[in-house]
Amino acid sequence: MRTLNKNIWALFYLILIIATVLLCTAVYNKHNEILNETKGDQLYLSNVFYNHLDSLFTQQEVIQNLIASKYVKLSNFDSHILDVALEQNIYSAGIWIFSKQGDLLVTSSNLSEHPITNLLSHSNTTSWFTETLNSSQMVLGRPYFLASLQRWILPLRKKIVDNKGNTIAVISTGLDLAVLQSEWREKNPHNIEATLSNGNYRILRNNLSVNQFEQFYNNSAPQNNLIKKHYLSQPSQTLFQQNASKKTPQKQLYTLAYNKNYRFWVYASIPYQQVTARLYSHSFFYTIFYLLLISSGFMLFRWIVKVENSKIDELTYKTEHDALTGLPNRTILKRHFKTLQTPNETPFALLYIDLDNFKHINDTFGHSYGDTILIEASKRITKSLALHSGMVARYSSDEFVVFLETANREVISNYAKHLLKSISLPYLIGQNAFRISSSIGIARFPEDASHIETLLSYADNSMTVAKKKRNQYLFFSKQVHHQLMRNIEIEQALHHAIENDEISLVYQPQIDRNDKLFGVEALVRWHSAKLGVIPPDQFIPIAEDTGLMPKLGLYIMHKAMLEINNLQRQNNLNFKLAINVSVRQFIQIDFIEKLMDACKSFTSGQLDITIEITESLFIESIDSLLPLFYKMKGNHISLSLDDFGTGYSSLSLLRKIPIDELKIDKSFVDNIAFDKHDRAMVNSIISMGKNLGMQVLAEGVESKQQADILSQAGCDIYQGYYFSQPLTLTDLISFAKQH
């Protein structure tokens, strides 16, 4: 323990030494930072001041050159020209033209005279007037008070020469110092002024009021030859120098610049006290921090705890957030749900979002493409909440959950529509553009459920139903829930339907143009011991979705072949047997082998088999399917294209595929008696089938009128309730003998 205390004190003294060094270093660095910042500010301000004056004087010289040009050219020059120039110049208080002897010749009309009768002879002007006569550039003069206008004036003079180069006059512009001063009236810790090199008179200074003009502009500024001498050796340098006053030895920061064109100095200064004052302010906080650090030895342990806490926070964040998208993951849902329940139960909607066909993109293009789409989709979902209160989380691979804090059904609906539209916009990845839709299930708290697990289940169920139509949203309802429960019951019962011998077949006759039995289509029926009679349109889609269809389809194929083969053999009958094959069953690798084995095992070799396929099969690669089609043809098995006109087929496909029979979908036949468009469509299908050498079968024929129209159009085979409903084997025997 004692050794531990020594180590702790040793560590404390080490921290004390380090803290002291750091404090001194921080103060020193802060001093340099403030000093350099102040120097930089002063140099910048000096340059702005310098450039402003240089630009202003250049502008005034251009105006004087224009007036001089007019003066030389016009023999009847009058004050009107000066008045025009005066109106265009906001800085000018008056314009005069003097002879080279210094006498006034012309003045702007706002002035009747000049306070000095002769500029060449007056002590306040002679030096600068003489300089003007000897210079080709504009010359700045000593400021003076113009009594007639009650203004302080800065004179700008330039000689006027004729075409031969002889000086004939001098133009003088008086700048209003009050106007110039107004642009530099804002208080600034830096003092900046411009002085003439000739006489060291100030021509402009910041931080001045009008009452101070006489004090500053009527007297020469004190010389600072040391600074000017240093400047001439090192121009444009910021100088730091001790003030010359012995009583108050105060340091100053000086900046000096000289304008050679117009011969004036720009001189900026600031007391070094301004630097130390800012340093004291910062040092105060450094010192407080230092004292707190030293007096609080436990801060080290607090830091350790803080580090440990940050590590825990980081691990917690990683645990509760998705590494790919950065969104909260499913582990945070319960906590967020509790947050919405405290202190008041906030009603909200839970949206369960699933990306449609996302697995297809992953399988086809790779997971890098899928990850990019997931990241972009997560951004779009997050952005969709910009105008709403809520939270989004990634629930699983391509599933997201959104908490939308509202109970308004219309608001929820509008949000879901917007979200569907946003997600379905193109995703640009490299040179590829992907479109992916989504399906959304919605459950509301507390209306639908009061527990998060139940809400998730209900929203998931609703999403499953919405997914059947794709790019849809669906609110949870008891009807949806009951339907899903029913589907689950059907799925579970379907697993045992074959073993329990609950699957049976009926056969619907197909009649030719001579009212003879051409063939029958095998139709499946299911009478469940537990659920009763289940219609095919209920259990077939479930079998497709759950992967049971290949097994069920093979059972139907075996049973139909066996029953019809025995019926024909026992009753000396001959007609075709049509069997529907689903896409999932057909694309199985060993489908053809199973079909051939069934033909050998369950028929006597005399049974004519027709396999009915749907146009949805053509989504698959045609090139991979064609060998299967031709192998079937080689084994005398006919191909019928079921539900023609409702799917993906085209004329080019029909030319490539060895189809024997076109089966017109019932939806076209229903209205041919009174809808000319449907009638025209049926005529076209029949004509096309004939031209391609195919038989044409119309299903869903339910009236004599429909049968007559189809017969007139040239239809070959008919199937429907007008001729016969689906029959059991016993009834089929009687029907076959009658036809």
XYZ file of C-alpha atoms in Angstrom:
739
model
C 0.000 0.000 0.000
C 2.823 2.390 0.936
C 4.620 1.650 -2.304
C 1.379 2.312 -4.075
C 1.044 5.692 -2.316
C 4.590 6.602 -3.296
C 3.859 5.730 -6.845
C 0.668 7.783 -6.770
C 2.506 10.818 -5.306
C 5.306 10.373 -7.795
C 2.723 10.338 -10.534
C 1.057 13.398 -9.001
C 4.367 15.359 -8.949
C 5.066 14.262 -12.476
C 1.639 15.557 -13.495
C 2.409 18.792 -11.590
C 5.647 19.324 -13.505
C 4.065 18.439 -16.823
C 1.092 20.714 -16.118
C 3.421 23.615 -15.234
C 5.402 23.142 -18.432
C 2.202 22.879 -20.428
C 0.848 26.049 -18.825
C 3.984 28.016 -19.649
C 4.039 26.592 -23.147
C 0.359 27.397 -23.662
C 0.823 30.990 -22.441
C 3.896 31.435 -24.622
C 2.149 29.976 -27.677
C -0.944 32.063 -27.001
C 1.204 35.170 -26.754
C 2.766 34.431 -30.132
C -0.641 33.608 -31.600
C -2.208 36.873 -30.378
C 0.875 38.870 -31.414
C 0.893 37.371 -34.914
C -2.866 37.768 -35.221
C -2.628 41.432 -34.178
C 0.231 42.033 -36.597
C -1.727 40.319 -39.354
C -4.855 42.361 -38.640
C -2.847 45.568 -38.600
C -1.017 44.749 -41.808
C -4.320 43.828 -43.482
C -5.977 47.047 -42.284
C -2.966 49.072 -43.393
C -3.100 47.477 -46.859
C -6.831 48.163 -47.156
C -6.289 51.786 -46.082
C -3.348 52.142 -48.448
C -5.169 50.585 -51.427
C -8.294 52.633 -50.749
C -6.356 55.904 -50.873
C -4.279 54.853 -53.848
C -7.422 53.844 -55.773
C -9.204 57.061 -54.771
C -6.322 59.300 -55.821
C -5.901 57.394 -59.083
C -9.600 57.925 -59.803
C -9.317 61.643 -59.008
C -6.261 61.969 -61.242
C -8.197 60.356 -64.112
C -11.002 62.900 -63.611
C -8.446 65.749 -63.563
C -6.889 64.421 -66.778
C -10.310 64.459 -68.456
C -10.970 68.060 -67.313
C -7.451 69.089 -68.395
C -8.064 67.574 -71.825
C -11.269 69.626 -72.173
C -9.455 72.745 -70.950
C -6.762 72.383 -73.594
C -9.198 71.685 -76.429
C -11.910 74.261 -75.650
C -11.216 77.938 -76.116
C -14.420 78.893 -74.272
C -13.915 76.604 -71.240
C -16.312 77.541 -68.406
C -17.366 76.313 -64.983
C -20.155 74.113 -66.396
C -17.642 71.356 -67.155
C -16.361 71.560 -63.604
C -19.920 71.363 -62.259
C -20.608 68.192 -64.257
C -17.448 66.583 -62.895
C -18.351 67.738 -59.390
C -21.813 66.131 -59.567
C -20.289 62.766 -60.526
C -17.732 62.843 -57.706
C -19.145 62.213 -54.223
C -15.812 62.934 -52.558
C -15.212 66.354 -54.175
C -16.261 69.597 -52.479
C -15.010 71.886 -55.245
C -12.802 72.185 -58.331
C -10.555 75.131 -59.277
C -8.210 75.954 -62.143
C -5.247 78.233 -61.420
C -2.741 79.831 -63.698
C 0.815 78.601 -63.423
C 1.503 81.817 -61.534
C -0.948 80.673 -58.856
C -3.913 82.942 -59.680
C -7.499 81.587 -59.770
C -8.883 81.277 -63.313
C -12.028 79.100 -63.097
C -13.989 77.612 -60.215
C -16.966 75.301 -59.923
C -20.227 77.229 -59.530
C -20.720 76.146 -55.914
C -17.677 78.299 -55.060
C -17.245 81.954 -55.866
C -13.623 82.256 -54.791
C -10.650 80.523 -53.203
C -9.539 81.380 -49.649
C -5.943 81.884 -50.872
C -5.592 84.518 -53.588
C -2.299 83.218 -54.928
C -1.132 79.667 -54.289
C 2.436 80.335 -55.362
C 3.016 83.080 -52.863
C 1.143 81.815 -49.778
C 3.223 79.972 -47.181
C 0.567 77.230 -46.714
C 0.536 76.317 -50.392
C 3.721 77.480 -52.095
C 5.692 74.311 -51.367
C 3.064 71.950 -52.768
C 2.127 74.263 -55.677
C 5.758 74.405 -56.701
C 5.964 70.632 -56.397
C 2.904 70.359 -58.681
C 4.528 72.528 -61.370
C 7.613 70.308 -61.268
C 5.768 66.967 -61.303
C 4.013 65.109 -64.073
C 1.729 63.406 -61.523
C -0.957 64.642 -59.227
C 0.365 66.179 -55.983
C -1.383 66.041 -52.608
C -1.454 69.278 -50.625
C -1.791 70.228 -46.987
C -5.435 70.063 -45.732
C -7.142 73.379 -44.962
C -10.528 74.640 -43.766
C -12.777 76.064 -46.524
C -14.848 78.694 -44.765
C -17.363 79.185 -47.586
C -18.443 75.532 -47.308
C -17.528 75.048 -43.635
C -15.554 71.943 -44.563
C -12.030 70.626 -44.238
C -10.532 70.099 -47.682
C -7.711 67.896 -48.971
C -6.348 69.583 -52.143
C -5.240 67.457 -55.090
C -3.338 69.448 -57.723
C -2.061 68.588 -61.150
C -0.558 70.780 -63.837
C -2.259 71.151 -67.227
C 0.029 71.005 -70.251
C -0.783 71.867 -73.847
C -0.060 69.743 -76.875
C 3.525 71.020 -76.933
C 4.116 69.985 -73.351
C 4.040 73.518 -71.902
C 2.416 74.080 -68.530
C -0.548 76.392 -69.009
C -2.515 75.943 -65.752
C -3.010 73.893 -62.594
C -6.229 72.039 -61.738
C -7.052 71.592 -58.066
C -9.687 69.248 -56.640
C -10.739 69.662 -53.034
C -11.750 66.365 -51.403
C -14.210 66.624 -48.526
C -12.404 65.098 -45.533
C -15.720 64.567 -43.719
C -16.875 62.262 -46.541
C -13.559 60.404 -46.544
C -13.624 60.199 -42.773
C -17.132 58.662 -42.756
C -15.748 55.497 -44.350
C -13.259 55.084 -41.492
C -15.379 56.250 -38.604
C -15.917 52.797 -37.107
C -13.968 52.332 -33.882
C -10.876 50.184 -34.245
C -8.116 49.374 -31.762
C -5.595 50.121 -34.529
C -4.790 53.779 -35.211
C -4.073 54.365 -38.869
C -3.275 57.590 -40.679
C -1.832 58.898 -43.922
C 0.716 61.744 -43.900
C 2.405 63.758 -46.611
C 6.070 63.125 -47.192
C 6.304 66.874 -47.803
C 5.716 68.483 -44.436
C 4.459 65.358 -42.645
C 0.900 66.740 -42.545
C -1.898 64.240 -41.928
C -4.303 63.827 -44.824
C -6.596 61.142 -43.308
C -6.902 59.343 -39.963
C -9.369 56.795 -38.610
C -11.192 57.006 -35.287
C -11.667 60.795 -35.663
C -14.719 62.940 -35.057
C -15.301 66.199 -36.992
C -14.479 68.185 -33.839
C -10.941 66.728 -33.885
C -10.190 67.729 -37.502
C -8.532 71.039 -36.616
C -6.273 69.407 -34.014
C -5.027 66.695 -36.369
C -5.199 68.234 -39.854
C -3.958 71.744 -39.018
C -0.710 70.573 -37.456
C 2.221 68.541 -38.674
C 2.475 65.008 -37.247
C 5.529 64.212 -35.073
C 8.400 62.698 -37.053
C 9.370 59.091 -36.497
C 12.538 59.028 -38.528
C 13.779 55.768 -36.981
C 10.781 53.870 -38.295
C 10.903 55.521 -41.726
C 14.619 54.837 -42.003
C 14.032 51.166 -41.102
C 11.179 50.999 -43.630
C 13.314 52.352 -46.460
C 15.783 49.509 -45.811
C 13.075 46.829 -45.410
C 9.824 48.026 -47.069
C 6.380 46.611 -46.156
C 7.610 45.075 -42.896
C 5.594 45.111 -39.674
C 7.784 46.764 -37.043
C 7.779 46.314 -33.299
C 9.386 49.149 -31.377
C 9.688 50.766 -27.910
C 7.959 54.143 -27.593
C 10.409 57.059 -27.359
C 8.697 58.590 -24.282
C 10.760 58.038 -21.139
C 7.941 58.786 -18.729
C 5.616 56.235 -20.180
C 7.749 53.647 -21.942
C 4.906 51.899 -23.735
C 5.574 49.457 -26.539
C 3.811 49.945 -29.850
C 3.252 47.785 -32.914
C 3.954 49.839 -36.037
C 3.136 49.195 -39.667
C 4.426 51.598 -42.310
C 3.972 51.828 -46.067
C 4.961 54.520 -48.571
C 3.164 55.469 -51.792
C 5.718 56.644 -54.344
C 3.144 57.846 -56.863
C 1.415 60.308 -54.581
C 4.212 60.630 -51.978
C 2.363 59.865 -48.785
C 2.976 57.534 -45.827
C 0.458 55.120 -44.348
C 1.226 54.622 -40.677
C -0.655 52.186 -38.416
C -0.053 51.524 -34.741
C -1.559 49.769 -31.771
C -0.401 49.769 -28.143
C 1.298 46.540 -27.155
C -0.970 46.727 -24.144
C -3.783 45.475 -26.390
C -1.794 42.258 -26.901
C -1.038 41.807 -23.228
C -4.651 42.531 -22.268
C -5.883 39.703 -24.495
C -3.091 37.470 -23.213
C -4.087 38.186 -19.595
C -7.663 37.242 -20.430
C -6.592 33.899 -21.889
C -3.949 33.334 -19.230
C -6.589 33.746 -16.563
C -8.477 30.759 -17.878
C -5.246 28.783 -18.317
C -4.322 29.495 -14.731
C -7.742 28.531 -13.433
C -7.468 25.288 -15.357
C -3.981 24.727 -14.015
C -5.073 25.283 -10.410
C -8.070 23.039 -10.848
C -5.843 20.339 -12.333
C -3.346 20.503 -9.518
C -5.912 20.726 -6.724
C -7.902 17.834 -8.141
C -5.581 14.874 -8.108
C -8.419 12.488 -8.680
C -8.851 13.925 -12.176
C -6.449 11.271 -13.386
C -8.753 8.552 -12.141
C -11.712 10.412 -13.565
C -9.949 10.428 -16.890
C -9.400 6.689 -16.656
C -13.073 6.178 -15.889
C -13.960 8.465 -18.783
C -11.790 6.428 -21.144
C -13.339 3.196 -19.940
C -16.811 4.668 -20.325
C -16.014 5.823 -23.826
C -14.894 2.302 -24.709
C -18.111 0.907 -23.316
C -20.090 3.543 -25.246
C -18.242 2.625 -28.408
C -18.907 -1.079 -27.928
C -22.535 -0.315 -27.107
C -22.839 1.809 -30.234
C -21.378 -0.964 -32.370
C -23.719 -3.469 -30.748
C -26.786 -1.315 -31.350
C -25.925 -0.012 -34.822
C -25.555 -1.598 -38.214
C -21.951 -1.586 -39.444
C -22.911 -1.153 -43.116
C -25.506 1.640 -43.000
C -24.763 3.203 -39.615
C -28.439 2.917 -38.681
C -29.668 1.544 -35.357
C -30.241 -2.203 -35.557
C -33.019 -4.382 -34.196
C -31.517 -4.482 -30.668
C -32.504 -0.850 -30.096
C -36.173 -1.277 -30.990
C -37.363 -2.320 -27.522
C -35.561 0.567 -25.824
C -36.943 3.072 -28.316
C -40.410 1.614 -27.807
C -40.079 2.167 -24.051
C -38.902 5.728 -24.678
C -42.101 6.444 -26.600
C -44.139 4.993 -23.711
C -42.533 7.268 -21.074
C -43.893 9.449 -19.537
C -46.963 9.511 -21.809
C -47.808 6.864 -24.325
C -46.950 8.507 -27.647
C -49.034 6.987 -30.474
C -46.940 5.953 -33.447
C -46.939 3.863 -36.582
C -44.425 1.069 -37.144
C -43.542 0.627 -40.819
C -41.907 -2.649 -41.823
C -40.055 -2.117 -45.140
C -38.722 -4.860 -47.394
C -36.818 -4.308 -50.659
C -38.366 -6.303 -53.516
C -36.137 -8.749 -55.433
C -33.039 -7.599 -53.553
C -31.644 -11.148 -53.448
C -31.697 -11.229 -57.243
C -29.318 -8.221 -57.387
C -27.004 -9.801 -54.807
C -26.936 -13.109 -56.668
C -26.492 -11.534 -60.101
C -24.135 -8.599 -59.510
C -22.477 -9.490 -56.212
C -22.759 -8.297 -52.633
C -20.795 -5.098 -53.259
C -23.626 -3.853 -55.480
C -26.175 -4.985 -52.922
C -24.338 -3.195 -50.110
C -24.205 0.030 -52.128
C -27.964 -0.154 -52.745
C -28.618 -0.835 -49.042
C -26.538 2.192 -48.020
C -28.347 4.468 -50.484
C -31.749 3.066 -49.519
C -30.989 3.701 -45.831
C -30.075 7.316 -46.663
C -33.345 7.785 -48.555
C -35.381 6.341 -45.703
C -33.551 8.539 -43.179
C -34.062 11.606 -45.379
C -37.774 10.838 -45.654
C -38.080 11.508 -41.901
C -36.742 15.059 -42.250
C -40.221 16.553 -41.870
C -41.470 13.986 -39.355
C -40.639 12.831 -35.859
C -39.417 9.281 -35.865
C -36.544 6.830 -36.131
C -35.321 4.317 -38.703
C -33.514 1.047 -37.989
C -32.129 -1.733 -40.156
C -34.008 -4.845 -39.074
C -32.298 -7.486 -41.218
C -30.512 -7.857 -44.548
C -32.924 -5.918 -46.786
C -35.549 -5.008 -44.197
C -35.929 -1.712 -42.343
C -38.224 -0.541 -39.560
C -39.463 3.047 -39.187
C -41.098 4.514 -36.089
C -43.338 7.363 -37.261
C -44.635 9.376 -34.310
C -48.166 10.143 -35.466
C -51.587 8.539 -35.181
C -53.029 10.277 -38.242
C -53.778 7.632 -40.879
C -53.671 10.159 -43.730
C -50.241 11.419 -42.656
C -48.984 7.832 -42.424
C -50.397 7.008 -45.876
C -48.802 10.074 -47.469
C -45.484 9.268 -45.829
C -45.626 5.652 -47.043
C -46.396 6.791 -50.607
C -43.496 9.239 -50.514
C -41.191 6.541 -49.159
C -42.184 4.028 -51.855
C -41.527 6.646 -54.531
C -38.178 7.631 -53.022
C -36.903 4.045 -52.734
C -37.977 3.209 -56.304
C -35.848 5.986 -57.853
C -32.839 4.707 -59.858
C -29.644 3.641 -58.057
C -26.554 4.579 -60.059
C -23.607 2.236 -59.430
C -20.729 2.695 -61.828
C -22.196 2.516 -65.310
C -25.305 0.629 -64.155
C -28.667 2.041 -63.143
C -30.802 -0.174 -60.917
C -34.451 0.198 -60.008
C -35.733 -1.598 -56.963
C -39.170 -1.300 -55.420
C -40.219 -1.962 -51.849
C -43.198 -3.251 -49.896
C -44.365 -1.742 -46.616
C -46.499 -3.175 -43.827
C -47.897 -0.766 -41.229
C -49.048 -1.450 -37.668
C -50.106 1.263 -35.223
C -49.631 1.681 -31.492
C -51.778 1.378 -29.451
C -54.614 0.806 -31.934
C -53.319 -2.518 -33.328
C -51.143 -3.773 -30.472
C -49.445 -2.613 -27.272
C -46.279 -4.747 -27.408
C -43.345 -4.219 -29.751
C -43.084 -7.905 -30.718
C -46.745 -7.991 -31.701
C -46.449 -4.738 -33.650
C -43.449 -6.094 -35.543
C -45.296 -9.316 -36.296
C -48.401 -7.478 -37.532
C -46.371 -5.047 -39.669
C -44.367 -7.981 -41.088
C -47.577 -9.821 -41.942
C -49.019 -6.774 -43.680
C -45.764 -6.344 -45.613
C -45.966 -9.976 -46.758
C -49.414 -9.348 -48.230
C -48.326 -6.046 -49.816
C -45.303 -7.802 -51.342
C -47.547 -9.920 -53.545
C -48.367 -6.798 -55.577
C -44.950 -5.117 -55.079
C -44.323 -1.414 -54.487
C -47.363 -1.227 -52.203
C -48.075 -0.406 -48.586
C -50.744 -2.021 -46.433
C -52.145 -1.170 -43.014
C -52.588 -4.054 -40.629
C -56.167 -5.211 -40.224
C -57.886 -8.172 -38.635
C -58.828 -9.380 -42.090
C -55.169 -9.400 -43.162
C -54.206 -11.158 -39.944
C -56.877 -13.810 -40.333
C -55.901 -14.383 -43.957
C -52.260 -14.877 -42.994
C -53.228 -17.250 -40.202
C -55.366 -19.098 -42.710
C -52.434 -19.264 -45.151
C -50.191 -20.653 -42.424
C -52.785 -23.309 -41.622
C -53.084 -24.177 -45.315
C -49.300 -24.378 -45.653
C -48.974 -26.687 -42.657
C -51.837 -28.906 -43.811
C -50.503 -28.991 -47.360
C -47.307 -30.681 -46.184
C -49.353 -33.762 -45.258
C -52.074 -33.583 -47.919
C -50.371 -36.023 -50.289
C -49.514 -38.548 -47.566
C -53.099 -38.352 -46.284
C -54.475 -38.911 -49.806
C -56.447 -35.645 -49.652
C -55.481 -34.537 -53.195
C -57.866 -35.587 -55.970
C -58.298 -34.737 -59.645
C -61.201 -33.770 -61.854
C -61.081 -33.452 -65.623
C -62.651 -30.769 -67.802
C -63.423 -31.908 -71.352
C -62.038 -30.130 -74.417
C -64.382 -30.346 -77.443
C -63.432 -29.979 -81.113
C -65.440 -28.259 -83.884
C -67.372 -31.509 -84.554
C -68.568 -31.693 -80.930
C -66.211 -34.620 -80.316
C -64.090 -35.103 -77.211
C -60.612 -33.884 -78.097
C -58.998 -34.105 -74.669
C -59.291 -33.300 -70.983
C -57.416 -30.934 -68.672
C -56.466 -32.349 -65.267
C -57.559 -29.987 -62.468
C -56.482 -30.492 -58.861
C -58.846 -30.512 -55.864
C -58.050 -30.662 -52.163
C -60.393 -31.770 -49.424
C -58.521 -31.331 -46.148
C -59.610 -33.445 -43.203
C -58.920 -30.498 -40.930
C -59.775 -27.421 -43.029
C -62.390 -28.779 -45.410
C -62.470 -28.004 -49.138
C -59.641 -25.610 -50.145
C -60.019 -23.967 -53.600
C -57.003 -24.261 -55.940
C -56.619 -20.472 -56.161
C -55.881 -20.515 -52.417
C -53.475 -23.401 -52.007
C -51.626 -23.302 -55.379
C -50.009 -19.852 -54.712
C -49.039 -21.039 -51.221
C -47.490 -24.158 -52.691
C -45.565 -21.947 -55.132
C -44.314 -19.604 -52.386
C -43.304 -22.376 -49.988
C -41.515 -24.551 -52.548
C -44.062 -27.388 -52.348
C -45.177 -26.998 -55.962
C -42.627 -29.351 -57.577
C -43.643 -32.181 -55.223
C -47.358 -31.452 -55.638
C -46.986 -31.064 -59.424
C -45.207 -34.410 -59.749
C -47.966 -36.088 -57.703
C -50.642 -34.547 -59.955
C -48.739 -35.672 -63.060
C -48.455 -39.277 -61.832
C -52.063 -39.464 -60.682
C -53.507 -37.944 -63.876
C -51.476 -40.233 -66.161
C -52.409 -43.298 -64.149
C -56.146 -42.508 -63.970
C -56.624 -41.457 -67.620
C -54.475 -44.288 -68.947
C -56.548 -46.851 -67.031
C -59.813 -45.171 -68.081
C -58.919 -45.207 -71.779
C -57.619 -48.753 -71.696
C -60.663 -50.110 -69.833
C -63.219 -48.243 -71.979
C -61.447 -48.341 -75.322
C -61.267 -44.536 -75.524
C -58.663 -42.219 -76.980
C -58.233 -38.511 -76.182
C -55.474 -36.164 -75.039
C -54.515 -35.475 -71.440
C -53.445 -31.871 -70.671
C -51.408 -31.312 -67.503
C -50.486 -27.888 -66.124
C -46.831 -27.509 -65.116
C -45.743 -24.573 -62.952
C -42.641 -22.491 -63.677
C -40.913 -23.733 -60.521
C -41.551 -27.341 -61.538
C -40.499 -26.880 -65.164
C -37.151 -25.191 -64.397
C -36.024 -27.988 -62.111
C -32.871 -29.610 -63.425
C -34.391 -33.120 -63.581
C -37.898 -32.182 -64.780
C -37.589 -33.842 -68.209
C -36.226 -37.057 -66.673
C -39.115 -37.150 -64.195
C -41.606 -36.505 -67.011
C -40.161 -39.309 -69.145
C -40.104 -41.687 -66.180
C -43.764 -40.875 -65.445
C -44.756 -41.576 -69.056
C -43.066 -44.967 -68.916
C -44.342 -45.892 -65.474
C -47.969 -44.728 -65.607
C -48.997 -45.048 -69.256
C -49.124 -47.850 -71.783
C -47.355 -45.717 -74.349
C -50.585 -44.871 -76.177
C -51.590 -41.834 -74.077
C -51.265 -38.459 -75.815
C -49.785 -35.999 -73.300
C -49.965 -32.203 -73.574
C -47.935 -30.128 -71.152
C -49.442 -26.701 -70.516
C -46.948 -23.938 -69.704
C -47.592 -20.245 -69.019
C -45.966 -17.176 -70.535
C -44.290 -16.369 -67.192
C -41.869 -19.188 -67.978
C -40.353 -16.958 -70.683
C -38.770 -14.733 -68.040
C -36.150 -17.472 -67.863
C -33.490 -17.758 -70.548
C -35.139 -19.069 -73.722
C -31.841 -20.522 -74.935
C -31.685 -22.796 -71.883
C -35.337 -23.871 -72.302
C -35.329 -24.679 -76.022
C -33.447 -28.010 -75.639
C -36.080 -29.108 -73.108
C -38.907 -28.204 -75.502
C -37.354 -30.145 -78.376
C -36.653 -33.148 -76.162
C -40.353 -33.224 -75.225
C -41.303 -32.974 -78.894
C -38.941 -35.822 -79.666
C -40.875 -37.962 -77.174
C -44.270 -37.076 -78.755
C -45.318 -34.771 -75.920
C -47.228 -31.728 -77.108
C -46.738 -28.171 -75.783
C -49.646 -25.837 -75.070
C -49.179 -22.150 -74.214
C -51.752 -21.453 -71.480
C -53.329 -18.040 -70.705
C -51.976 -16.635 -73.966
C -52.032 -12.831 -74.220
C -51.648 -12.093 -70.518
C -47.897 -12.462 -70.068
C -44.456 -12.014 -71.609
C -44.569 -13.743 -74.988
C -43.913 -12.019 -78.292
C -44.144 -13.018 -81.952
C -40.390 -13.579 -82.125
C -40.608 -16.000 -79.186
C -43.545 -17.875 -80.712
C -41.500 -18.396 -83.873
C -38.624 -19.921 -81.889
C -40.612 -22.140 -79.507
C -42.159 -25.391 -80.859
C -45.646 -24.662 -79.546
C -48.420 -27.005 -80.741
C -51.368 -25.231 -79.186
C -52.343 -21.673 -78.225
C -54.793 -21.491 -75.355
C -56.775 -18.227 -75.353
C -57.202 -16.917 -71.810
C -60.713 -16.793 -70.347
C -60.423 -13.013 -69.801
C -60.560 -12.487 -73.585
C -63.470 -14.875 -74.095
C -65.728 -13.429 -71.360
C -66.721 -10.295 -73.275
C -66.438 -11.244 -76.952
C -70.237 -11.235 -77.333
C -70.511 -7.489 -76.690
C -66.977 -6.024 -76.683
C -65.616 -5.451 -80.175
C -62.055 -4.940 -78.897
C -61.976 -8.334 -77.169
C -63.569 -9.913 -80.210
C -60.905 -8.356 -82.456
C -58.189 -9.561 -80.086
C -59.527 -13.139 -80.172
C -59.754 -13.064 -83.972
C -56.147 -11.877 -84.147
C -54.925 -14.609 -81.804
C -56.742 -17.314 -83.762
C -55.445 -15.964 -87.071
C -51.896 -15.746 -85.743
C -52.043 -19.276 -84.323
C -53.300 -20.636 -87.632
C -50.586 -18.844 -89.573
C -47.951 -20.341 -87.259
C -49.386 -23.850 -87.739
C -50.799 -24.183 -84.218
C -54.103 -25.413 -82.916
C -56.107 -22.775 -81.038
C -58.092 -23.642 -77.905
C -60.451 -21.200 -76.170
C -61.085 -21.736 -72.451
C -63.886 -20.304 -70.351
C -66.601 -20.756 -72.977
C -69.849 -20.410 -71.049
C -72.535 -19.637 -73.658
C -73.644 -20.699 -77.111
C -73.125 -17.154 -78.384
C -69.483 -17.274 -77.350
C -69.070 -20.700 -78.941
C -70.618 -19.505 -82.231
C -68.367 -16.425 -82.399
C -65.293 -18.538 -81.725
C -66.372 -21.087 -84.322
C -66.844 -18.369 -86.944
C -63.355 -17.068 -86.129
C -61.905 -20.522 -86.817
C -61.205 -21.723 -83.273
C -60.285 -25.434 -83.186
C -61.026 -26.580 -79.619
C -63.374 -25.373 -76.871
C -63.310 -25.741 -73.116
C -65.776 -24.327 -70.594
C -68.964 -24.748 -68.647
C -71.074 -24.414 -71.812
C -69.757 -27.826 -72.821
C -69.056 -29.375 -69.440
C -67.910 -28.598 -65.930
C -64.886 -30.505 -64.535
C -65.870 -34.181 -64.149
C -64.942 -37.068 -61.906
C -63.645 -40.205 -63.559
C -67.069 -41.854 -63.459
C -68.810 -38.869 -65.055
C -66.031 -38.523 -67.579
C -66.636 -42.056 -68.853
C -70.270 -41.239 -69.599
C -69.370 -37.918 -71.217
C -66.677 -39.507 -73.374
C -69.051 -42.164 -74.677
C -71.595 -39.481 -75.632
C -68.984 -37.453 -77.554
